[in-house]
Short mmCIF file of C-alpha atoms in Angstrom, two decimals:
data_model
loop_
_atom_site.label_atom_id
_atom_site.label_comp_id
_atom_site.label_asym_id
_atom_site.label_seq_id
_atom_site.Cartn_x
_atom_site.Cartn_y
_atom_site.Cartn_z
CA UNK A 5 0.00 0.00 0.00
CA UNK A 6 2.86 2.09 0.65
CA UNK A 7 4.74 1.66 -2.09
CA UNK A 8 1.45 2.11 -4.21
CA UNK A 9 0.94 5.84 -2.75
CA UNK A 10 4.78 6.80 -3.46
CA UNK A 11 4.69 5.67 -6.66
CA UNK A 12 1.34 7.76 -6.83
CA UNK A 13 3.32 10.84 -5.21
CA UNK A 14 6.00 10.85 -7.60
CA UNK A 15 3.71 10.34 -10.82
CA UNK A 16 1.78 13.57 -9.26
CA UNK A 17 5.87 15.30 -8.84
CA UNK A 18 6.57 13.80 -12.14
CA UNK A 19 4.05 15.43 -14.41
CA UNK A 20 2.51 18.78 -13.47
CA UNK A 21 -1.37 19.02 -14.18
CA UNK A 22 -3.20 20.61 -16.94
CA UNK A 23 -3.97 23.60 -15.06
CA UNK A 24 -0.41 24.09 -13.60
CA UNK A 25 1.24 24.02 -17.63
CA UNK A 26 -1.39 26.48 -18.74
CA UNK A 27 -0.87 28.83 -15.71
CA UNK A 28 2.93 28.81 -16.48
CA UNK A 29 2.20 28.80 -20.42
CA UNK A 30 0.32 32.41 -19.76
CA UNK A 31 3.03 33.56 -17.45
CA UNK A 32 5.95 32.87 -20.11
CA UNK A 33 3.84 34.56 -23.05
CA UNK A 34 2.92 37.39 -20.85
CA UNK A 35 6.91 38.01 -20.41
CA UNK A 36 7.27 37.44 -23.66
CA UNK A 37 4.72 40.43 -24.55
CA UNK A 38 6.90 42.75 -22.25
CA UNK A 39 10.32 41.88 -24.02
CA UNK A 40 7.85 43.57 -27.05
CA UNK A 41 6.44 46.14 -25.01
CA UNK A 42 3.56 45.33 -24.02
CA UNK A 43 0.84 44.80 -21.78
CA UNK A 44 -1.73 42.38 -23.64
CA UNK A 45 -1.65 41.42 -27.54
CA UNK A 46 -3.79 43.36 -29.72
CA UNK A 47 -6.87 41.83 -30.87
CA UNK A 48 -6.97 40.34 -34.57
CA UNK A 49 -8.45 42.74 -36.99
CA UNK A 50 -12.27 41.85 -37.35
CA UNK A 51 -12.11 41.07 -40.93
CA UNK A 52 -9.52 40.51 -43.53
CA UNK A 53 -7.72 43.96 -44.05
CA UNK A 54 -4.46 44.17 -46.02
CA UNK A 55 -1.83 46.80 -45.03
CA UNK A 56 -0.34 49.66 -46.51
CA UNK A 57 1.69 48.32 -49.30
CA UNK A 58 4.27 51.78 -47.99
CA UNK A 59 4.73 49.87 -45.03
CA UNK A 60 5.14 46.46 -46.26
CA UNK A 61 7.51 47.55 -48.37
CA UNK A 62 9.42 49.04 -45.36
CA UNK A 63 9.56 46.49 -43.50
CA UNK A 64 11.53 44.71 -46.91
CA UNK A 65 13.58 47.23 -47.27
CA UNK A 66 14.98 47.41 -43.16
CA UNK A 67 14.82 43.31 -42.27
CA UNK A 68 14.75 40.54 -44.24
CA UNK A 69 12.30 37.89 -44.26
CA UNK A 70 12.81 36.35 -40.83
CA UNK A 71 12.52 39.97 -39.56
CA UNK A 72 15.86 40.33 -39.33
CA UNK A 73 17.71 43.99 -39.39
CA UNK A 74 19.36 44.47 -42.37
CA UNK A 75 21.11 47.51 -41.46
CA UNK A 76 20.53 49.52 -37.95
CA UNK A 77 21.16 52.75 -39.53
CA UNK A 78 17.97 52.72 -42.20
CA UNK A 79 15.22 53.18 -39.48
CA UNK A 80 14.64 56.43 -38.34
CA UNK A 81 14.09 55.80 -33.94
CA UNK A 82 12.57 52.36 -33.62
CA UNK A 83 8.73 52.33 -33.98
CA UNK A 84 6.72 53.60 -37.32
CA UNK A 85 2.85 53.88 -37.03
CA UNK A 86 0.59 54.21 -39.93
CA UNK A 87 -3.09 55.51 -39.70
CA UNK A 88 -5.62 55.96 -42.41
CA UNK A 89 -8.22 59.04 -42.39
CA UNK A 90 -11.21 57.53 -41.15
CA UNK A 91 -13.89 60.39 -41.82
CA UNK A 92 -14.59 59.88 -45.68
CA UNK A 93 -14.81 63.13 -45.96
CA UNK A 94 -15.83 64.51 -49.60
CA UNK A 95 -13.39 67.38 -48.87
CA UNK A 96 -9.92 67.90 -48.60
CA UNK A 97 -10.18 67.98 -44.57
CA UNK A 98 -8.34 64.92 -43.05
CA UNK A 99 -8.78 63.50 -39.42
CA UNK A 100 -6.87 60.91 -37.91
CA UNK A 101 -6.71 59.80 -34.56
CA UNK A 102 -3.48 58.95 -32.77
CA UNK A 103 -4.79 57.59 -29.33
CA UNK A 104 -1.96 54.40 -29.94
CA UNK A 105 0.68 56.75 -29.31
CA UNK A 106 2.18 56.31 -26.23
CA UNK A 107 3.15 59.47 -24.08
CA UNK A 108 6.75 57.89 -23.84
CA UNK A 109 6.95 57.95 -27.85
CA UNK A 110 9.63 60.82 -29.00
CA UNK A 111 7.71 62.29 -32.33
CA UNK A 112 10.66 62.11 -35.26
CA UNK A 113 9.08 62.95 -38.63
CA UNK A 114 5.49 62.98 -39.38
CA UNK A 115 4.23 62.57 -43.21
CA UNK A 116 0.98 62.96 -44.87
CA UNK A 117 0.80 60.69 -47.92
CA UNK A 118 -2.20 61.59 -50.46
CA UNK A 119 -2.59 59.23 -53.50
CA UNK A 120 -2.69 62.12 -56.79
CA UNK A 121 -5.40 60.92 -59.07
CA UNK A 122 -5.33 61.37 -62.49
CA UNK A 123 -6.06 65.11 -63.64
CA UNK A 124 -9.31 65.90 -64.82
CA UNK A 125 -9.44 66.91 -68.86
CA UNK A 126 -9.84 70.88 -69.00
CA UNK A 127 -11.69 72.73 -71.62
CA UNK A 128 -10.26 75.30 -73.76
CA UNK A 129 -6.85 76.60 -74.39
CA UNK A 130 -5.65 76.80 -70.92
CA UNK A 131 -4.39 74.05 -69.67
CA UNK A 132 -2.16 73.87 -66.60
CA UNK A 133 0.90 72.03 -66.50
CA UNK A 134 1.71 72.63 -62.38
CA UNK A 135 -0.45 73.90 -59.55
CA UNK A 136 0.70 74.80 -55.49
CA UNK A 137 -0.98 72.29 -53.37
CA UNK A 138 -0.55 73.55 -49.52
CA UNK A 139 -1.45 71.92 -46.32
CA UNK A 140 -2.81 73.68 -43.32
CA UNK A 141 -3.04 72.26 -39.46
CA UNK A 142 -6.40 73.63 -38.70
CA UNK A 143 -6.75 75.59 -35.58
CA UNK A 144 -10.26 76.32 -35.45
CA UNK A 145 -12.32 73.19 -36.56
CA UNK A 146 -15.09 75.80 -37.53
CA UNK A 147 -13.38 78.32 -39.45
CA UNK A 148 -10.92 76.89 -40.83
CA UNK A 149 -10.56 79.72 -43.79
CA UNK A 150 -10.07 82.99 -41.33
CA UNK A 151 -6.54 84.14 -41.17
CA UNK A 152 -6.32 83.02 -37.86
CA UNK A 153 -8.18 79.94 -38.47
CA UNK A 154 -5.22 77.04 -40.03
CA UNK A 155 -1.32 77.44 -40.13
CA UNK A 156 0.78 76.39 -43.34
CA UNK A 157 2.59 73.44 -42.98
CA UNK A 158 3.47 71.83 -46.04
CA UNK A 159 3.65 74.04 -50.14
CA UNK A 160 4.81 72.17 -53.18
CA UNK A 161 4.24 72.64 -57.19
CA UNK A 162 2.89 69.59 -58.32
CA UNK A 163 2.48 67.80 -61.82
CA UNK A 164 -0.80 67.16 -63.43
CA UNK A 165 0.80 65.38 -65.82
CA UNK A 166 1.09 61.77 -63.83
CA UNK A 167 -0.72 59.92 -60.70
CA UNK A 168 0.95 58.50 -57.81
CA UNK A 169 1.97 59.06 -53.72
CA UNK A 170 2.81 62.92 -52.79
CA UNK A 171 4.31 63.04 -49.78
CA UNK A 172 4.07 66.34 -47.48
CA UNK A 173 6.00 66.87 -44.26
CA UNK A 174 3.55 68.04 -40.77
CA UNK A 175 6.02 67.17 -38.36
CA UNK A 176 4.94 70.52 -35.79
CA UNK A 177 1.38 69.60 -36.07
CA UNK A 178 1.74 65.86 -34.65
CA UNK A 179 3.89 67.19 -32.04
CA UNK A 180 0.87 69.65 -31.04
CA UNK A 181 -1.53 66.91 -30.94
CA UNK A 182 0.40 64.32 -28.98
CA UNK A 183 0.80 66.87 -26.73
CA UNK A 184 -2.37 68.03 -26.58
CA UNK A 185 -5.20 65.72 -27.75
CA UNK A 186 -7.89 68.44 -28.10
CA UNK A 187 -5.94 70.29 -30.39
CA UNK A 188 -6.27 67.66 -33.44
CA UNK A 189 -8.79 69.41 -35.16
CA UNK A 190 -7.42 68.17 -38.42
CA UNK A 191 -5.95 68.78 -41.82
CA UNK A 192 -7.00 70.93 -44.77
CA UNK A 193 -5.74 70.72 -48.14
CA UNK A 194 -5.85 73.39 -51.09
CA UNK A 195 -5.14 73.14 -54.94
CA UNK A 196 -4.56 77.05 -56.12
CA UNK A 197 -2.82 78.04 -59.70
CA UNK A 198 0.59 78.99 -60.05
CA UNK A 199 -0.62 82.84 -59.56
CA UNK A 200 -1.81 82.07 -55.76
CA UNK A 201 -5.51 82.23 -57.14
CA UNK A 202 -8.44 79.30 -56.73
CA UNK A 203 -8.78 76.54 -59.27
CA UNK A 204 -12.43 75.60 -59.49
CA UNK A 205 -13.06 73.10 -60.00
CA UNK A 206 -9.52 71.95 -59.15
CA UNK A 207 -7.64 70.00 -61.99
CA UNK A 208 -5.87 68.19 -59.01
CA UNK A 209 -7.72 65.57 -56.65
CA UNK A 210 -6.52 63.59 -54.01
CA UNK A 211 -8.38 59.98 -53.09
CA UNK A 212 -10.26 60.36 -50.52
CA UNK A 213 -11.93 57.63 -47.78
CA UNK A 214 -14.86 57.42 -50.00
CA UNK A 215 -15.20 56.01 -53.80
CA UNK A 216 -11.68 54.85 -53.48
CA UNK A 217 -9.77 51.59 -52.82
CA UNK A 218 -8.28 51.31 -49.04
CA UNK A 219 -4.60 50.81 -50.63
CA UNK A 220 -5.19 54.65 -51.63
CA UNK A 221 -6.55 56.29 -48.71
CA UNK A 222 -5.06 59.49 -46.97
CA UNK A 223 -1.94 57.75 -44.46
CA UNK A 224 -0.28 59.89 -42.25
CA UNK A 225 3.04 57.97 -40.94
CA UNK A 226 5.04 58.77 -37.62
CA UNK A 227 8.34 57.66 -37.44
CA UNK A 228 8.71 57.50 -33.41
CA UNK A 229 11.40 56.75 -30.73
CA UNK A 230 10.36 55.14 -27.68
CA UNK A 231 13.37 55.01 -25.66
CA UNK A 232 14.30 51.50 -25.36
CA UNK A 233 17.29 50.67 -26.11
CA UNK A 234 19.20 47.11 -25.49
CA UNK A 235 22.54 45.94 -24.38
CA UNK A 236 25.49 47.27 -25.91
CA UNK A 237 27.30 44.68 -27.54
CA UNK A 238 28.90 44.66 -30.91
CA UNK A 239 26.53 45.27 -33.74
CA UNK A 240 29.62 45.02 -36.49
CA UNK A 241 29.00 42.42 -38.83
CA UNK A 242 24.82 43.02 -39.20
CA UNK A 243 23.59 40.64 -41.72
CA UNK A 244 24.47 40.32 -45.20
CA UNK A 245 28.16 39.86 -43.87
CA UNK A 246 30.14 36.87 -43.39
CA UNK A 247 28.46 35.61 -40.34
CA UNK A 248 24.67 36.08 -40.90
CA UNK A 249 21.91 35.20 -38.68
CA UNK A 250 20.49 32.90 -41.29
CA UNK A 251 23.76 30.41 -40.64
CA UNK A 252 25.21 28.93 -38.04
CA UNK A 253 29.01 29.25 -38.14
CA UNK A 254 30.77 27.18 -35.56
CA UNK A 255 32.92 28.86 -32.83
CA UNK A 256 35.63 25.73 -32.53
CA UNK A 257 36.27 22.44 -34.62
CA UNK A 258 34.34 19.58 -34.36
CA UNK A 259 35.22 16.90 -31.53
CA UNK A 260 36.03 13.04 -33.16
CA UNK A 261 33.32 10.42 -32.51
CA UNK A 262 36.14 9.49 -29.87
CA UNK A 263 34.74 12.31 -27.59
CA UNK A 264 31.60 12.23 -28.00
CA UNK A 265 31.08 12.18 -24.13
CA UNK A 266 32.75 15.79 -24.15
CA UNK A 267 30.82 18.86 -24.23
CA UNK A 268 31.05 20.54 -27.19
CA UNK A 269 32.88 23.40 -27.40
CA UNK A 270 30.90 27.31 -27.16
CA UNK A 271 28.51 27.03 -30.43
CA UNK A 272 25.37 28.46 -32.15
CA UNK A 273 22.84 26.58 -32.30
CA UNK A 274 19.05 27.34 -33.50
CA UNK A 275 16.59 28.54 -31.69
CA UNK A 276 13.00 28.54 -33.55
CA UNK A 277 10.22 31.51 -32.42
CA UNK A 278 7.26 30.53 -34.18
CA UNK A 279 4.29 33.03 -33.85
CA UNK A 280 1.91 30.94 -35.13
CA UNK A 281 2.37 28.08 -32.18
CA UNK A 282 2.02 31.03 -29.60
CA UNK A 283 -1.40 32.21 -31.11
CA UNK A 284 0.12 35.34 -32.19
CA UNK A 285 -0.54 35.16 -35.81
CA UNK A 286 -3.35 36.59 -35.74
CA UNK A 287 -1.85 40.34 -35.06
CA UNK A 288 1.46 39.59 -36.48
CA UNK A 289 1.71 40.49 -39.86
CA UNK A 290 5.59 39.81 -40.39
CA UNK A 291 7.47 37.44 -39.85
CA UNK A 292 5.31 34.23 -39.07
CA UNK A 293 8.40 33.31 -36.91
CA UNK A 294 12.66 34.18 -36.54
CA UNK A 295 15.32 32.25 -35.42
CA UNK A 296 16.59 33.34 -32.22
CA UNK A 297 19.92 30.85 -31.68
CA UNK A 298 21.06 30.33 -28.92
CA UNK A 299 24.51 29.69 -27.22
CA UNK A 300 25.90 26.44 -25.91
CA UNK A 301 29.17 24.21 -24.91
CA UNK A 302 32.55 24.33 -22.96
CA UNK A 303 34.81 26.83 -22.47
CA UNK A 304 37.86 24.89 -21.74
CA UNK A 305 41.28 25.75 -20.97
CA UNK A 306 43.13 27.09 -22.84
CA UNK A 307 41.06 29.19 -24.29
CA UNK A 308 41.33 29.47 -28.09
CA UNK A 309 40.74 32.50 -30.32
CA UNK A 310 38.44 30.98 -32.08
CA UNK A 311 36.14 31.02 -28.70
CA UNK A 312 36.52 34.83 -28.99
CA UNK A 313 37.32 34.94 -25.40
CA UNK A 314 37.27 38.47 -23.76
CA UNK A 315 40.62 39.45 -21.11
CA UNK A 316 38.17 38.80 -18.23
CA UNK A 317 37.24 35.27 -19.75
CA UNK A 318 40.96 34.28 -20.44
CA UNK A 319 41.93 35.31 -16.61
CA UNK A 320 39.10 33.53 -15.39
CA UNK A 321 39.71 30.26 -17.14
CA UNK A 322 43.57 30.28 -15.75
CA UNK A 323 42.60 30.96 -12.28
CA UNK A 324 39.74 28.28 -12.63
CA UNK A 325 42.43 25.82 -14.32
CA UNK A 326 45.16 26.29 -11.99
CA UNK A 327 42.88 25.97 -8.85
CA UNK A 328 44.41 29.49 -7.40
CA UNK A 329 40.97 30.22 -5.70
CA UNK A 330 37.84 28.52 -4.54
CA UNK A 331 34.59 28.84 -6.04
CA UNK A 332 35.67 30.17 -9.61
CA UNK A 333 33.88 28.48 -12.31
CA UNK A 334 34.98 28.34 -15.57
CA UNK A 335 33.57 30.85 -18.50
CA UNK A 336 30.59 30.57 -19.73
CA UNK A 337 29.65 30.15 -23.15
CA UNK A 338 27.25 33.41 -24.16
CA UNK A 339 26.39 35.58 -27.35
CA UNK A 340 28.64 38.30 -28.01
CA UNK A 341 26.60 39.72 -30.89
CA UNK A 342 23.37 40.42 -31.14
CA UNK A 343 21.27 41.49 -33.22
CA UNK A 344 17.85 43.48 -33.89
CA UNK A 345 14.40 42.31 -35.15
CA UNK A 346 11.36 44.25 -36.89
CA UNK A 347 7.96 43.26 -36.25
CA UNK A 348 5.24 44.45 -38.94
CA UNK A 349 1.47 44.08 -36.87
CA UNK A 350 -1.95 45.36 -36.43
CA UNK A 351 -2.58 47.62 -33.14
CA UNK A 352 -5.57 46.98 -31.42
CA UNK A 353 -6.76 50.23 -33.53
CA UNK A 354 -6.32 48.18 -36.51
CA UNK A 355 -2.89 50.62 -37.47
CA UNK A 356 -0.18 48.96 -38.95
CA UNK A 357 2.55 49.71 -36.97
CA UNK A 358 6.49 48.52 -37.37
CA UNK A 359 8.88 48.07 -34.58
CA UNK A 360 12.30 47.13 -34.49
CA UNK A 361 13.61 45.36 -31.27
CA UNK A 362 16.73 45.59 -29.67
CA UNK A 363 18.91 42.43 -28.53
CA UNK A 364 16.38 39.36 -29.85
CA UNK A 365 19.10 37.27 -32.14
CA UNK A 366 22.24 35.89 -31.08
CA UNK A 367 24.55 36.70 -33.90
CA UNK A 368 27.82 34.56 -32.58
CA UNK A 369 28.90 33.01 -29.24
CA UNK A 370 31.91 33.72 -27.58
CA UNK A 371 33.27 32.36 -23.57
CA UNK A 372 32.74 35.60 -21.54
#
C-alpha cells in the first residue's frame, strides 16, 4: 500500500497538471509580450484587411524575411505607425486619430501621404501644366478659412501630368496633438494656380476615404522613438556579412566520434520563435516566426581565439584551471553579438505599426 501511494506521489511530482502548464504557459507569453512592449496582444483585426503596401515595403527594405535587421542605420528611432483618415470626408479635410501613441513615444518625422489621381481633362486653351498644393493644421475646426483659423505646414508645385503618392512633411502639427489631444482638429488641403488664385473646379484631386480603394486612402506615418534601447554589444558584422543570422558558423572544430562524451565546445545553435504556435498570428503580420539561436558548450582551458574569449574570460579560465581560488567556475559560453528584429502588426486600432527590437538574435557566441 505504501509503495502504491509513493509511486502515486511521484507520478503527481513527475508530471505537473493541466492547469499548472497552462498557468505557467500564460506567465511565459505574458513576459514574452513585455520583451515587445507590451501589456496584452492586440486583438486580430475583425475582418480581412491588407496593409499599406508603404509599409510592407518598409519592412523589406529594413529586415529581411525572418525579420531580421538588415542595417541599424535605415530606421529612423525604432517604432513607425501608420493611420488611415477615417472620416470619408468629400473634402480635402483629413482626421486621424493617434490615441496608440504612447506618451513615452519621442515624435521624429510625421508625413501625410495623399494618392494624386489622375487630372481631370480641361476645356479650352488653358491648360495647366503645375499647380501649389498647400497643407494647413487647422486651428479652429469651424473656421478653418479665417486668417487666424489654419497654419501652413506643407507648399509644393505639383504635376498634373502623372498619378501617384505625394508626400508632405507636418512634423509641428503631430507634435501639437500628442501633446495636446484636443488640439487635433485636423488637416485641410488646397489646390490654387501657379498665380496664388483658386482653381475651381480643381484639376488636381486627391483619393479620398470614400469612392476609393483602401490601398489609396489618406496615411499619415510617424516615425517614433520610444526610448528602449538594449545591451550594448557589438553590432559590427549586421547581416548580409560573413556571419549572418540565417547560418550557423561554428565557434571551434568539431570533436572526433572518440569524444563524444565531451561537451562541445561554445557554439550556435538554432533557436526557432514561431508566432503561429504562440497564437500570435493573428496580429502579427511579419514574420510568421525568426530564429533566435542560442549559445551552448565548454569553455575549456586554454582558451582558443576561435572562442573569442574576452581578457576577463581568459583570466578567469587560468585561475579556474590552476585551482588558485575557490569557487571560480569556468567561462561561460554566451552571445557576443546580437542582433535586432522588426515586427510588422496590427494595433488593437487596426494601425499597422512597425517596430524594431533591440537584442532578440544571437549573432555569434563567444566564452565571456
Amino acid at each position: 500500500m505504501l509503495r502504491t501511494v509513493l509511486l502515486l506521489a511521484l507520478a503527481h511530482t513527475a508530471s505537473p497538471s493541466p492547469a499548472s502548464v497552462a498557468i505557467r504557459r500564460a506567465e511565459a507569453l505574458k513576459k514574452l509580450l513585455e520583451v515587445f512592449g507590451m501589456e496584452d496582444p492586440p486583438a486580430p483585426p475583425t475582418h480581412f484587411k491588407q496593409p499599406p503596401q508603404y509599409m510592407v515595403d518598409l519592412f523589406n527594405t529594413v529586415a529581411n524575411a525572418d525579420g531580421v535587421t538588415k542595417n541599424p542605420d535605415i530606421l529612423e528611432g525604432n517604432t513607425v505607425r501608420s493611420f488611415l483618415e477615417k472620416t470619408h470626408s468629400e473634402e480635402m479635410r483629413f482626421l486621424f486619430v493617434l490615441s496608440s501613441v504612447a506618451k513615452n513615444e519621442k515624435i521624429l518625422t510625421a508625413e501625410l501621404h495623399l494618392f494624386r489621381l489622375w487630372p481631370r481633362v480641361t476645356e479650352g486653351p488653358k491648360r495647366h501644366h503645375f499647380c501649389q498644393v498647400n497643407v494647413y493644421q487647422v486651428l479652429e475646426k469651424d473656421k478653418p478659412d479665417t486668417p487666424g483659423g489654419k497654419k501652413l505646414l506643407a507648399a509644393r508645385l505639383v504635376s498634373l501630368q502623372t498619378s501617384g503618392w505625394e508626400v508632405f512633411a507636418i512634423t509641428p502639427a503631430v507634435r501639437d496633438w500628442t501633446e495636446d489631444e484636443s488640439s487635433n482638429q485636423g488637416l485641410l488641403v488646397t489646390v490654387q494656380s501657379l498665380g496664388g488664385g483658386p482653381l475651381d473646379p480643381p484639376p488636381l484631386q486627391f483619393a479620398s476615404g470614400r469612392g476609393h480603394h483602401e490601398s489609396k486612402k489618406p496615411m499619415l506615418v510617424l516615425f517614433t522613438d520610444d526610448g528602449r534601447r538594449g545591451a550594448s554589444l557589438p553590432t559590427a558584422g549586421f547581416p548580409g556579412g560573413s556571419h549572418t543570422p540565417g547560418t550557423t558558423p561554428s565557434l571551434g572544430r568539431s570533436r572526433s566520434t572518440r569524444s563524444l562524451g565531451r561537451l562541445q565546445p561554445c557554439q550556435r545553435h538554432p533557436l526557432s520563435v514561431d508566432f503561429e504556435e504562440i497564437g500570435w498570428s493573428g496580429w502579427i503580420i511579419s514574420p510568421r516566426g525568426y530564429n533566435a539561436f542560442h549559445c551552448k558548450g565548454s569553455c575549456p582551458f586554454p582558451l582558443g581565439e576561435n572562442m573569442r574569449p574576452t581578457n576577463h574570460a581568459t583570466v578567469q579560465s587560468i585561475i579556474n584551471a590552476l585551482k588558485l581560488s575557490e569557487g571560480v567556475s569556468s567561462p561561460c559560453c554566451v552571445p557576443d553579438k546580437l542582433f535586432s528584429i522588426n515586427l510588422l502588426y496590427f494595433d488593437d486600432d487596426e494601425n499597422v505599426v512597425l517596430k524594431q527590437y533591440d537584442d532578440m538574435v544571437a549573432g555569434s557566441c563567444g566564452c565571456h
